[in-house]
PDB file of C-alpha atoms in Angstrom:
ATOM      1  CA  MET A  58       0.669  -7.107 -25.259  1.00 68.00           C
ATOM      2  CA  LEU A  59       3.103  -8.442 -22.691  1.00 76.00           C
ATOM      3  CA  ASP A  60       3.792 -12.163 -22.589  1.00 82.00           C
ATOM      4  CA  TYR A  61       3.058 -13.243 -19.015  1.00 82.00           C
ATOM      5  CA  ALA A  62       4.939 -16.516 -19.307  1.00 85.00           C
ATOM      6  CA  SER A  63       8.048 -14.465 -20.052  1.00 90.00           C
ATOM      7  CA  LEU A  64       7.237 -12.031 -17.239  1.00 88.00           C
ATOM      8  CA  SER A  65       6.903 -14.946 -14.816  1.00 86.00           C
ATOM      9  CA  ALA A  66      10.302 -16.230 -15.957  1.00 90.00           C
ATOM     10  CA  LEU A  67      11.839 -12.801 -15.344  1.00 90.00           C
ATOM     11  CA  ALA A  68      10.323 -12.561 -11.878  1.00 85.00           C
ATOM     12  CA  ALA A  69      11.522 -16.083 -11.036  1.00 86.00           C
ATOM     13  CA  VAL A  70      15.103 -15.321 -12.107  1.00 90.00           C
ATOM     14  CA  ILE A  71      15.229 -12.201  -9.940  1.00 85.00           C
ATOM     15  CA  ARG A  72      13.528 -13.904  -7.016  1.00 80.00           C
ATOM     16  CA  GLU A  73      15.641 -17.095  -7.167  1.00 85.00           C
ATOM     17  CA  GLY A  74      18.898 -15.387  -8.177  1.00 87.00           C
ATOM     18  CA  SER A  75      19.796 -17.619 -11.116  1.00 91.00           C
ATOM     19  CA  PHE A  76      18.369 -19.106 -14.313  1.00 93.00           C
ATOM     20  CA  GLU A  77      18.866 -22.655 -13.004  1.00 93.00           C
ATOM     21  CA  ARG A  78      16.912 -22.119  -9.779  1.00 91.00           C
ATOM     22  CA  ALA A  79      14.228 -20.209 -11.665  1.00 90.00           C
ATOM     23  CA  ALA A  80      13.879 -23.150 -14.064  1.00 92.00           C
ATOM     24  CA  ARG A  81      13.398 -25.574 -11.153  1.00 92.00           C
ATOM     25  CA  ALA A  82      10.765 -23.281  -9.617  1.00 85.00           C
ATOM     26  CA  LEU A  83       8.886 -23.045 -12.913  1.00 88.00           C
ATOM     27  CA  HIS A  84       9.376 -26.740 -13.797  1.00 91.00           C
ATOM     28  CA  VAL A  85      11.005 -25.927 -17.144  1.00 93.00           C
ATOM     29  CA  THR A  86      14.554 -26.063 -18.488  1.00 94.00           C
ATOM     30  CA  PRO A  87      17.101 -23.239 -17.992  1.00 92.00           C
ATOM     31  CA  SER A  88      17.222 -22.781 -21.771  1.00 93.00           C
ATOM     32  CA  ALA A  89      13.453 -22.211 -21.792  1.00 93.00           C
ATOM     33  CA  VAL A  90      13.826 -19.531 -19.110  1.00 94.00           C
ATOM     34  CA  SER A  91      16.658 -17.911 -21.055  1.00 93.00           C
ATOM     35  CA  GLN A  92      14.618 -17.916 -24.261  1.00 93.00           C
ATOM     36  CA  ARG A  93      11.579 -16.356 -22.592  1.00 93.00           C
ATOM     37  CA  ILE A  94      13.645 -13.535 -21.127  1.00 92.00           C
ATOM     38  CA  ARG A  95      15.452 -12.961 -24.407  1.00 92.00           C
ATOM     39  CA  LEU A  96      12.107 -12.637 -26.199  1.00 91.00           C
ATOM     40  CA  LEU A  97      10.874 -10.227 -23.528  1.00 91.00           C
ATOM     41  CA  GLU A  98      14.033  -8.112 -23.828  1.00 91.00           C
ATOM     42  CA  GLU A  99      13.531  -7.962 -27.596  1.00 90.00           C
ATOM     43  CA  GLN A 100       9.950  -6.891 -27.066  1.00 90.00           C
ATOM     44  CA  VAL A 101      10.721  -4.030 -24.644  1.00 89.00           C
ATOM     45  CA  GLY A 102      13.962  -3.092 -26.403  1.00 91.00           C
ATOM     46  CA  CYS A 103      16.390  -3.175 -23.494  1.00 92.00           C
ATOM     47  CA  ALA A 104      18.179  -5.492 -21.070  1.00 92.00           C
ATOM     48  CA  LEU A 105      16.104  -6.711 -18.130  1.00 91.00           C
ATOM     49  CA  VAL A 106      18.567  -8.912 -16.240  1.00 92.00           C
ATOM     50  CA  VAL A 107      22.140  -8.301 -15.123  1.00 90.00           C
ATOM     51  CA  ARG A 108      23.645 -11.774 -15.366  1.00 88.00           C
ATOM     52  CA  ALA A 109      25.668 -11.793 -12.154  1.00 87.00           C
ATOM     53  CA  GLN A 110      25.805 -13.875  -8.969  1.00 86.00           C
ATOM     54  CA  PRO A 111      23.030 -13.493  -8.014  1.00 86.00           C
ATOM     55  CA  CYS A 112      21.164 -12.216 -11.080  1.00 88.00           C
ATOM     56  CA  GLN A 113      19.814  -8.690 -10.667  1.00 86.00           C
ATOM     57  CA  ALA A 114      17.130  -6.735 -12.477  1.00 86.00           C
ATOM     58  CA  THR A 115      17.802  -3.585 -14.431  1.00 88.00           C
ATOM     59  CA  GLN A 116      15.603  -0.580 -13.670  1.00 83.00           C
ATOM     60  CA  THR A 117      13.125  -1.628 -16.365  1.00 89.00           C
ATOM     61  CA  GLY A 118      13.347  -5.228 -15.174  1.00 87.00           C
ATOM     62  CA  ARG A 119      12.410  -4.153 -11.644  1.00 81.00           C
ATOM     63  CA  ARG A 120       9.384  -2.277 -12.952  1.00 82.00           C
ATOM     64  CA  LEU A 121       8.219  -5.355 -14.824  1.00 87.00           C
ATOM     65  CA  CYS A 122       8.751  -7.548 -11.741  1.00 83.00           C
ATOM     66  CA  GLN A 123       6.612  -5.144  -9.720  1.00 77.00           C
ATOM     67  CA  HIS A 124       3.948  -5.366 -12.435  1.00 80.00           C
ATOM     68  CA  VAL A 125       4.014  -9.168 -12.175  1.00 79.00           C
ATOM     69  CA  ASP A 126       3.603  -8.976  -8.396  1.00 76.00           C
ATOM     70  CA  ARG A 127       0.571  -6.732  -8.783  1.00 74.00           C
ATOM     71  CA  VAL A 128      -0.974  -8.952 -11.446  1.00 76.00           C
ATOM     72  CA  ARG A 129      -0.585 -12.029  -9.229  1.00 73.00           C
ATOM     73  CA  LEU A 130      -2.347 -10.283  -6.357  1.00 71.00           C
ATOM     74  CA  LEU A 131      -5.161  -9.156  -8.644  1.00 71.00           C
ATOM     75  CA  GLU A 132      -5.505 -12.631 -10.170  1.00 70.00           C
ATOM     76  CA  HIS A 133      -5.811 -14.158  -6.711  1.00 64.00           C
ATOM     77  CA  GLU A 134      -8.534 -11.682  -5.837  1.00 64.00           C
ATOM     78  CA  LEU A 135     -10.319 -12.407  -9.120  1.00 64.00           C
ATOM     79  CA  HIS A 136     -10.360 -16.163  -8.440  1.00 59.00           C
ATOM     80  CA  GLY A 137     -12.066 -15.442  -5.143  1.00 60.00           C
ATOM     81  CA  GLU A 138     -14.728 -13.276  -6.768  1.00 61.00           C
ATOM     82  CA  VAL A 139     -15.298 -15.451  -9.843  1.00 60.00           C
ATOM     83  CA  PRO A 140     -15.282 -19.095  -8.647  1.00 59.00           C
ATOM     84  CA  THR A 141     -16.098 -20.390 -12.136  1.00 56.00           C
ATOM     85  CA  LEU A 142     -12.547 -19.514 -13.211  1.00 55.00           C
ATOM     86  CA  GLY A 143     -11.475 -22.492 -11.156  1.00 55.00           C
ATOM     87  CA  GLN A 144      -8.337 -23.101  -9.177  1.00 52.00           C
ATOM     88  CA  ASP A 145      -7.466 -26.656  -8.191  1.00 51.00           C
ATOM     89  CA  GLU A 146      -5.021 -25.836  -5.413  1.00 55.00           C
ATOM     90  CA  ILE A 147      -4.057 -22.986  -3.132  1.00 57.00           C
ATOM     91  CA  VAL A 148      -1.577 -20.759  -4.930  1.00 68.00           C
ATOM     92  CA  ARG A 149       0.555 -18.601  -2.675  1.00 77.00           C
ATOM     93  CA  VAL A 150       1.571 -15.302  -4.228  1.00 80.00           C
ATOM     94  CA  PRO A 151       4.805 -13.444  -3.373  1.00 81.00           C
ATOM     95  CA  LEU A 152       4.297 -10.234  -1.404  1.00 87.00           C
ATOM     96  CA  PRO A 153       7.529  -8.171  -1.275  1.00 87.00           C
ATOM     97  CA  VAL A 154       7.865  -5.532   1.465  1.00 94.00           C
ATOM     98  CA  ALA A 155      10.695  -3.516   2.998  1.00 95.00           C
ATOM     99  CA  VAL A 156      11.064  -2.704   6.693  1.00 97.00           C
ATOM    100  CA  ASN A 157      13.688  -1.340   9.053  1.00 95.00           C
ATOM    101  CA  ALA A 158      15.364  -3.875  11.322  1.00 94.00           C
ATOM    102  CA  ASP A 159      14.189  -2.323  14.599  1.00 95.00           C
ATOM    103  CA  SER A 160      10.535  -2.484  13.557  1.00 97.00           C
ATOM    104  CA  LEU A 161      10.998  -6.057  12.366  1.00 96.00           C
ATOM    105  CA  ALA A 162      12.558  -6.988  15.712  1.00 94.00           C
ATOM    106  CA  THR A 163       9.725  -5.456  17.726  1.00 96.00           C
ATOM    107  CA  TRP A 164       6.199  -4.771  16.463  1.00 97.00           C
ATOM    108  CA  PHE A 165       6.212  -5.576  12.722  1.00 97.00           C
ATOM    109  CA  ALA A 166       7.014  -9.306  12.806  1.00 95.00           C
ATOM    110  CA  PRO A 167       3.940 -10.245  14.910  1.00 95.00           C
ATOM    111  CA  ALA A 168       1.690  -8.217  12.587  1.00 96.00           C
ATOM    112  CA  MET A 169       3.166  -9.890   9.520  1.00 96.00           C
ATOM    113  CA  ALA A 170       2.871 -13.357  11.094  1.00 94.00           C
ATOM    114  CA  CYS A 171      -0.775 -12.761  11.993  1.00 94.00           C
ATOM    115  CA  PHE A 172      -1.533 -11.725   8.420  1.00 94.00           C
ATOM    116  CA  ALA A 173       0.451 -14.514   6.739  1.00 93.00           C
ATOM    117  CA  ALA A 174      -1.183 -17.181   8.928  1.00 92.00           C
ATOM    118  CA  GLY A 175      -4.498 -16.610   7.200  1.00 88.00           C
ATOM    119  CA  ALA A 176      -3.489 -15.359   3.766  1.00 86.00           C
ATOM    120  CA  PRO A 177      -2.158 -17.336   0.771  1.00 84.00           C
ATOM    121  CA  VAL A 178       1.069 -15.344   0.474  1.00 87.00           C
ATOM    122  CA  LEU A 179       4.801 -15.867   0.590  1.00 87.00           C
ATOM    123  CA  MET A 180       6.295 -12.865   2.371  1.00 92.00           C
ATOM    124  CA  GLU A 181       9.514 -11.502   0.855  1.00 89.00           C
ATOM    125  CA  VAL A 182      10.971  -9.125   3.445  1.00 94.00           C
ATOM    126  CA  ALA A 183      13.837  -6.771   2.649  1.00 91.00           C
ATOM    127  CA  VAL A 184      15.592  -5.067   5.576  1.00 93.00           C
ATOM    128  CA  ASP A 185      17.114  -1.600   5.316  1.00 91.00           C
ATOM    129  CA  ASP A 186      17.512   1.592   7.310  1.00 90.00           C
ATOM    130  CA  GLN A 187      14.180   3.399   7.804  1.00 90.00           C
ATOM    131  CA  ASP A 188      15.576   6.418   5.927  1.00 88.00           C
ATOM    132  CA  HIS A 189      16.255   4.230   2.880  1.00 89.00           C
ATOM    133  CA  THR A 190      13.347   1.760   2.624  1.00 90.00           C
ATOM    134  CA  ALA A 191      11.429   4.253   0.459  1.00 88.00           C
ATOM    135  CA  GLN A 192      14.060   3.690  -2.231  1.00 85.00           C
ATOM    136  CA  TRP A 193      12.858   0.094  -2.498  1.00 85.00           C
ATOM    137  CA  LEU A 194       9.437   1.432  -3.426  1.00 83.00           C
ATOM    138  CA  HIS A 195      10.889   3.904  -5.929  1.00 78.00           C
ATOM    139  CA  SER A 196      12.823   1.103  -7.627  1.00 71.00           C
ATOM    140  CA  GLY A 197       9.804  -1.186  -7.823  1.00 71.00           C
ATOM    141  CA  LYS A 198      11.415  -3.934  -5.734  1.00 76.00           C
ATOM    142  CA  VAL A 199       8.609  -3.985  -3.151  1.00 84.00           C
ATOM    143  CA  LEU A 200       4.904  -3.180  -2.971  1.00 87.00           C
ATOM    144  CA  ALA A 201       4.936  -1.708   0.550  1.00 94.00           C
ATOM    145  CA  ALA A 202       7.420  -0.418   3.106  1.00 96.00           C
ATOM    146  CA  VAL A 203       7.869   0.916   6.622  1.00 97.00           C
ATOM    147  CA  THR A 204       9.777   4.137   6.121  1.00 96.00           C
ATOM    148  CA  ALA A 205      10.762   7.379   7.833  1.00 95.00           C
ATOM    149  CA  THR A 206       9.735   9.294   4.707  1.00 93.00           C
ATOM    150  CA  ALA A 207       6.317  10.945   4.923  1.00 94.00           C
ATOM    151  CA  ARG A 208       6.123  11.919   1.261  1.00 93.00           C
ATOM    152  CA  ALA A 209       4.597   9.100  -0.744  1.00 91.00           C
ATOM    153  CA  ALA A 210       6.663   7.465  -3.444  1.00 84.00           C
ATOM    154  CA  SER A 211       5.280   7.709  -6.965  1.00 80.00           C
ATOM    155  CA  GLY A 212       2.191   5.523  -7.308  1.00 79.00           C
ATOM    156  CA  CYS A 213       1.963   4.911  -3.550  1.00 86.00           C
ATOM    157  CA  ASN A 214      -0.126   5.989  -0.572  1.00 92.00           C
ATOM    158  CA  SER A 215       1.507   7.059   2.710  1.00 96.00           C
ATOM    159  CA  ARG A 216      -0.001   6.665   6.185  1.00 96.00           C
ATOM    160  CA  PRO A 217       1.526   7.692   9.539  1.00 97.00           C
ATOM    161  CA  LEU A 218       2.251   4.795  11.881  1.00 98.00           C
ATOM    162  CA  GLY A 219       3.528   6.650  14.928  1.00 98.00           C
ATOM    163  CA  ALA A 220       7.010   7.170  16.321  1.00 98.00           C
ATOM    164  CA  MET A 221       9.573   4.654  17.538  1.00 97.00           C
ATOM    165  CA  ARG A 222      11.372   5.866  20.666  1.00 97.00           C
ATOM    166  CA  TYR A 223      15.117   5.331  20.956  1.00 97.00           C
ATOM    167  CA  LEU A 224      17.212   5.663  24.104  1.00 98.00           C
ATOM    168  CA  ALA A 225      20.988   6.169  24.277  1.00 97.00           C
ATOM    169  CA  ALA A 226      22.268   3.504  26.654  1.00 96.00           C
ATOM    170  CA  ALA A 227      25.313   1.477  27.652  1.00 95.00           C
ATOM    171  CA  SER A 228      26.428  -0.924  30.386  1.00 94.00           C
ATOM    172  CA  PRO A 229      27.297   0.463  33.833  1.00 94.00           C
ATOM    173  CA  ALA A 230      30.943  -0.589  33.302  1.00 92.00           C
ATOM    174  CA  PHE A 231      31.131   1.256  29.971  1.00 94.00           C
ATOM    175  CA  ILE A 232      29.636   4.400  31.461  1.00 94.00           C
ATOM    176  CA  GLU A 233      32.062   4.265  34.383  1.00 94.00           C
ATOM    177  CA  ARG A 234      34.994   3.956  32.001  1.00 94.00           C
ATOM    178  CA  TYR A 235      34.081   6.603  29.427  1.00 95.00           C
ATOM    179  CA  PHE A 236      31.468   8.889  30.981  1.00 96.00           C
ATOM    180  CA  ALA A 237      32.440   9.154  34.636  1.00 95.00           C
ATOM    181  CA  GLN A 238      32.919  12.910  34.126  1.00 95.00           C
ATOM    182  CA  GLY A 239      29.724  13.312  32.120  1.00 96.00           C
ATOM    183  CA  VAL A 240      28.554  12.975  28.520  1.00 97.00           C
ATOM    184  CA  GLY A 241      29.914  15.650  26.208  1.00 97.00           C
ATOM    185  CA  VAL A 242      32.092  16.285  23.183  1.00 97.00           C
ATOM    186  CA  ASP A 243      35.334  15.357  24.986  1.00 97.00           C
ATOM    187  CA  SER A 244      34.010  11.995  26.183  1.00 97.00           C
ATOM    188  CA  LEU A 245      31.997  11.121  23.052  1.00 97.00           C
ATOM    189  CA  VAL A 246      35.032  11.402  20.739  1.00 97.00           C
ATOM    190  CA  LEU A 247      36.727   8.689  22.822  1.00 96.00           C
ATOM    191  CA  ALA A 248      33.825   6.339  23.591  1.00 96.00           C
ATOM    192  CA  PRO A 249      33.109   3.698  20.906  1.00 95.00           C
ATOM    193  CA  SER A 250      29.543   3.818  19.605  1.00 94.00           C
ATOM    194  CA  LEU A 251      27.437   1.114  17.950  1.00 92.00           C
ATOM    195  CA  LEU A 252      25.932   1.538  14.482  1.00 91.00           C
ATOM    196  CA  PHE A 253      23.570  -0.830  12.713  1.00 88.00           C
ATOM    197  CA  ASN A 254      25.282  -0.129   9.377  1.00 86.00           C
ATOM    198  CA  ALA A 255      26.931   2.695   7.447  1.00 85.00           C
ATOM    199  CA  LYS A 256      23.499   4.247   6.746  1.00 87.00           C
ATOM    200  CA  ASP A 257      22.629   4.494  10.449  1.00 90.00           C
ATOM    201  CA  GLU A 258      22.546   8.148  11.545  1.00 92.00           C
ATOM    202  CA  LEU A 259      20.630   7.837  14.824  1.00 94.00           C
ATOM    203  CA  GLN A 260      23.708   8.267  17.031  1.00 95.00           C
ATOM    204  CA  THR A 261      24.826  11.287  15.029  1.00 95.00           C
ATOM    205  CA  ARG A 262      21.385  12.897  15.333  1.00 96.00           C
ATOM    206  CA  TRP A 263      21.216  12.281  19.089  1.00 97.00           C
ATOM    207  CA  VAL A 264      24.701  13.709  19.653  1.00 97.00           C
ATOM    208  CA  GLN A 265      23.916  16.729  17.445  1.00 97.00           C
ATOM    209  CA  ARG A 266      20.880  17.479  19.582  1.00 96.00           C
ATOM    210  CA  LEU A 267      22.814  17.004  22.833  1.00 97.00           C
ATOM    211  CA  CYS A 268      26.001  18.906  21.915  1.00 96.00           C
ATOM    212  CA  HIS A 269      24.618  21.327  19.291  1.00 96.00           C
ATOM    213  CA  ARG A 270      27.438  20.423  16.928  1.00 96.00           C
ATOM    214  CA  HIS A 271      28.725  17.543  14.850  1.00 95.00           C
ATOM    215  CA  VAL A 272      30.958  15.085  16.708  1.00 95.00           C
ATOM    216  CA  GLU A 273      32.987  12.453  14.850  1.00 95.00           C
ATOM    217  CA  LEU A 274      32.207   9.247  16.723  1.00 95.00           C
ATOM    218  CA  PRO A 275      34.372   6.118  16.846  1.00 94.00           C
ATOM    219  CA  ARG A 276      32.056   3.276  15.945  1.00 92.00           C
ATOM    220  CA  HIS A 277      31.515  -0.438  15.669  1.00 92.00           C
ATOM    221  CA  THR A 278      29.095  -1.757  13.008  1.00 91.00           C
ATOM    222  CA  LEU A 279      26.709  -4.495  14.101  1.00 88.00           C
ATOM    223  CA  PRO A 280      23.705  -5.183  11.802  1.00 88.00           C
ATOM    224  CA  SER A 281      21.397  -6.954  14.255  1.00 88.00           C
ATOM    225  CA  PRO A 282      19.094  -5.277  16.813  1.00 90.00           C
ATOM    226  CA  GLN A 283      19.320  -8.208  19.232  1.00 88.00           C
ATOM    227  CA  ALA A 284      23.109  -8.497  18.912  1.00 88.00           C
ATOM    228  CA  TYR A 285      23.269  -4.725  19.258  1.00 87.00           C
ATOM    229  CA  VAL A 286      21.630  -4.953  22.682  1.00 91.00           C
ATOM    230  CA  ALA A 287      23.739  -7.969  23.690  1.00 90.00           C
ATOM    231  CA  ALA A 288      26.948  -6.145  22.747  1.00 87.00           C
ATOM    232  CA  SER A 289      25.936  -3.146  24.848  1.00 88.00           C
ATOM    233  CA  ILE A 290      25.273  -5.340  27.865  1.00 89.00           C
ATOM    234  CA  ALA A 291      28.527  -7.265  27.389  1.00 81.00           C
ATOM    235  CA  GLY A 292      30.603  -4.654  29.176  1.00 62.00           C
ATOM    236  CA  MET A 293      33.076  -1.863  28.783  1.00 52.00           C
ATOM    237  CA  GLY A 294      34.740  -3.161  25.602  1.00 61.00           C
ATOM    238  CA  TRP A 295      31.917  -2.622  23.131  1.00 81.00           C
ATOM    239  CA  GLY A 296      30.070   0.673  23.090  1.00 91.00           C
ATOM    240  CA  TRP A 297      26.986   2.782  23.553  1.00 95.00           C
ATOM    241  CA  GLY A 298      24.108   3.046  21.110  1.00 94.00           C
ATOM    242  CA  LEU A 299      20.569   4.167  20.357  1.00 95.00           C
ATOM    243  CA  HIS A 300      18.209   1.304  21.192  1.00 95.00           C
ATOM    244  CA  PRO A 301      14.461   0.908  20.650  1.00 96.00           C
ATOM    245  CA  GLN A 302      12.929   1.456  24.070  1.00 97.00           C
ATOM    246  CA  GLU A 303      10.856  -1.720  23.751  1.00 94.00           C
ATOM    247  CA  LEU A 304      13.967  -3.871  23.246  1.00 95.00           C
ATOM    248  CA  ILE A 305      15.847  -2.609  26.309  1.00 96.00           C
ATOM    249  CA  ALA A 306      13.075  -1.798  28.802  1.00 96.00           C
ATOM    250  CA  VAL A 307      13.755  -4.938  30.862  1.00 96.00           C
ATOM    251  CA  HIS A 308      17.514  -4.268  30.867  1.00 96.00           C
ATOM    252  CA  LEU A 309      16.942  -0.708  32.087  1.00 97.00           C
ATOM    253  CA  ASP A 310      14.751  -2.074  34.893  1.00 97.00           C
ATOM    254  CA  GLU A 311      17.419  -4.629  35.823  1.00 96.00           C
ATOM    255  CA  GLY A 312      20.232  -2.085  35.634  1.00 95.00           C
ATOM    256  CA  THR A 313      22.251  -4.007  33.051  1.00 94.00           C
ATOM    257  CA  LEU A 314      21.854  -0.980  30.791  1.00 96.00           C
ATOM    258  CA  ILE A 315      21.767   2.683  31.814  1.00 96.00           C
ATOM    259  CA  GLU A 316      20.726   5.746  29.846  1.00 97.00           C
ATOM    260  CA  LEU A 317      23.682   7.975  29.038  1.00 97.00           C
ATOM    261  CA  VAL A 318      21.623  11.098  29.708  1.00 97.00           C
ATOM    262  CA  PRO A 319      18.199  10.531  31.305  1.00 96.00           C
ATOM    263  CA  ASP A 320      15.134  11.964  29.578  1.00 95.00           C
ATOM    264  CA  THR A 321      16.806  12.518  26.198  1.00 97.00           C
ATOM    265  CA  PRO A 322      14.889  10.147  23.892  1.00 97.00           C
ATOM    266  CA  LEU A 323      15.071  10.319  20.113  1.00 98.00           C
ATOM    267  CA  ASP A 324      11.672   9.725  18.501  1.00 97.00           C
ATOM    268  CA  VAL A 325      11.629   8.629  14.852  1.00 97.00           C
ATOM    269  CA  ALA A 326       8.345   9.012  12.979  1.00 97.00           C
ATOM    270  CA  LEU A 327       7.460   6.040  10.777  1.00 98.00           C
ATOM    271  CA  TYR A 328       5.091   5.704   7.835  1.00 98.00           C
ATOM    272  CA  TRP A 329       3.503   2.841   5.905  1.00 97.00           C
ATOM    273  CA  GLN A 330       3.665   3.303   2.172  1.00 96.00           C
ATOM    274  CA  GLN A 331       1.950   0.885  -0.195  1.00 92.00           C
ATOM    275  CA  ALA A 332       1.461   0.731  -3.936  1.00 85.00           C
ATOM    276  CA  ARG A 333      -1.927   1.893  -5.177  1.00 80.00           C
ATOM    277  CA  ALA A 334      -4.255  -0.302  -7.227  1.00 64.00           C
ATOM    278  CA  THR A 335      -3.046  -3.607  -5.799  1.00 63.00           C
ATOM    279  CA  SER A 336      -5.427  -6.003  -4.058  1.00 75.00           C
ATOM    280  CA  LEU A 337      -7.335  -6.973  -0.956  1.00 81.00           C
ATOM    281  CA  LEU A 338      -4.360  -9.086   0.140  1.00 83.00           C
ATOM    282  CA  LEU A 339      -2.123  -6.025   0.488  1.00 88.00           C
ATOM    283  CA  ASP A 340      -4.992  -4.166   2.124  1.00 89.00           C
ATOM    284  CA  GLY A 341      -5.177  -7.004   4.657  1.00 91.00           C
ATOM    285  CA  LEU A 342      -1.505  -6.650   5.490  1.00 94.00           C
ATOM    286  CA  THR A 343      -1.966  -2.893   5.809  1.00 95.00           C
ATOM    287  CA  LYS A 344      -4.785  -3.426   8.304  1.00 95.00           C
ATOM    288  CA  GLU A 345      -2.583  -5.644  10.502  1.00 97.00           C
ATOM    289  CA  VAL A 346       0.376  -3.237  10.268  1.00 98.00           C
ATOM    290  CA  LEU A 347      -1.698  -0.203  11.239  1.00 97.00           C
ATOM    291  CA  ALA A 348      -3.278  -2.048  14.165  1.00 97.00           C
ATOM    292  CA  ALA A 349       0.079  -3.220  15.508  1.00 97.00           C
ATOM    293  CA  ALA A 350       1.671   0.191  15.103  1.00 98.00           C
ATOM    294  CA  SER A 351      -1.194   1.927  16.911  1.00 97.00           C
ATOM    295  CA  SER A 352      -0.426  -0.026  20.092  1.00 96.00           C
ATOM    296  CA  ALA A 353       3.365  -0.341  19.823  1.00 96.00           C
ATOM    297  CA  LEU A 354       4.436   3.099  18.628  1.00 97.00           C
ATOM    298  CA  ILE A 355       4.041   6.562  20.147  1.00 97.00           C
ATOM    299  CA  GLN A 356       0.946   8.232  18.707  1.00 95.00           C
ATOM    300  CA  GLY A 357       0.100  11.884  18.210  1.00 80.00           C
TER     301      GLY A 357
END
């Protein structure tokens, strides 16, 4: 039988990043936290925490943290169904999810805010590329994720959300400087592009479709959707990029951004994956996410 006081200490260390902060959150001493985790490691027979800055969970440690998250959600649901168990104060339970930055910057944040306003949760949001958020589910770091992967992770359900439309755009000055003679291999190898991070392959996919071959693109890295748009508008010095249509619609109307090649969108299908056998709280978040996606994303 697992010791849930020790499991709570493990989850606190990983969530807070250190034994000292975990001790403050649990209202115990750091030595007590250390002892609980040591006992848990002896029980399971392997290390659970990588003692670094910040502390990180081993693979087994992540699985146990995910178990704790599920238990907390189930306990909250049980208190609601069995009032005689008693609960003197509102206890907010952590709800870890992963989402791509473009969804967070557009349709996902309002859905999450609507859910959190009426639910006793503390949202823990991890941001990663949509092609990589499923890995957070595989590792046990989160209980749900917006991902570009249709195949459900082990122990999870997968539901289609719709497709996010991206448009390749840049400022009029940038287009005049680099694409006055048209958009093709010769111009693309010279024109700086904008990437969200090293995992971002949207520009490469769009160019592959346009030119029918791989083109090595010069690139800036800028991990912020809003800054990404601002940099594109700033002028000829920055670059072109793939932007969510919703984020740049007003700039296209105003003419501060122009599509590189009209009518060449890149649509990225998104899915909502959530752990099975969790609780009504996660089901409530799922309901809000599906409703928001149905109106914000391309369906069918």
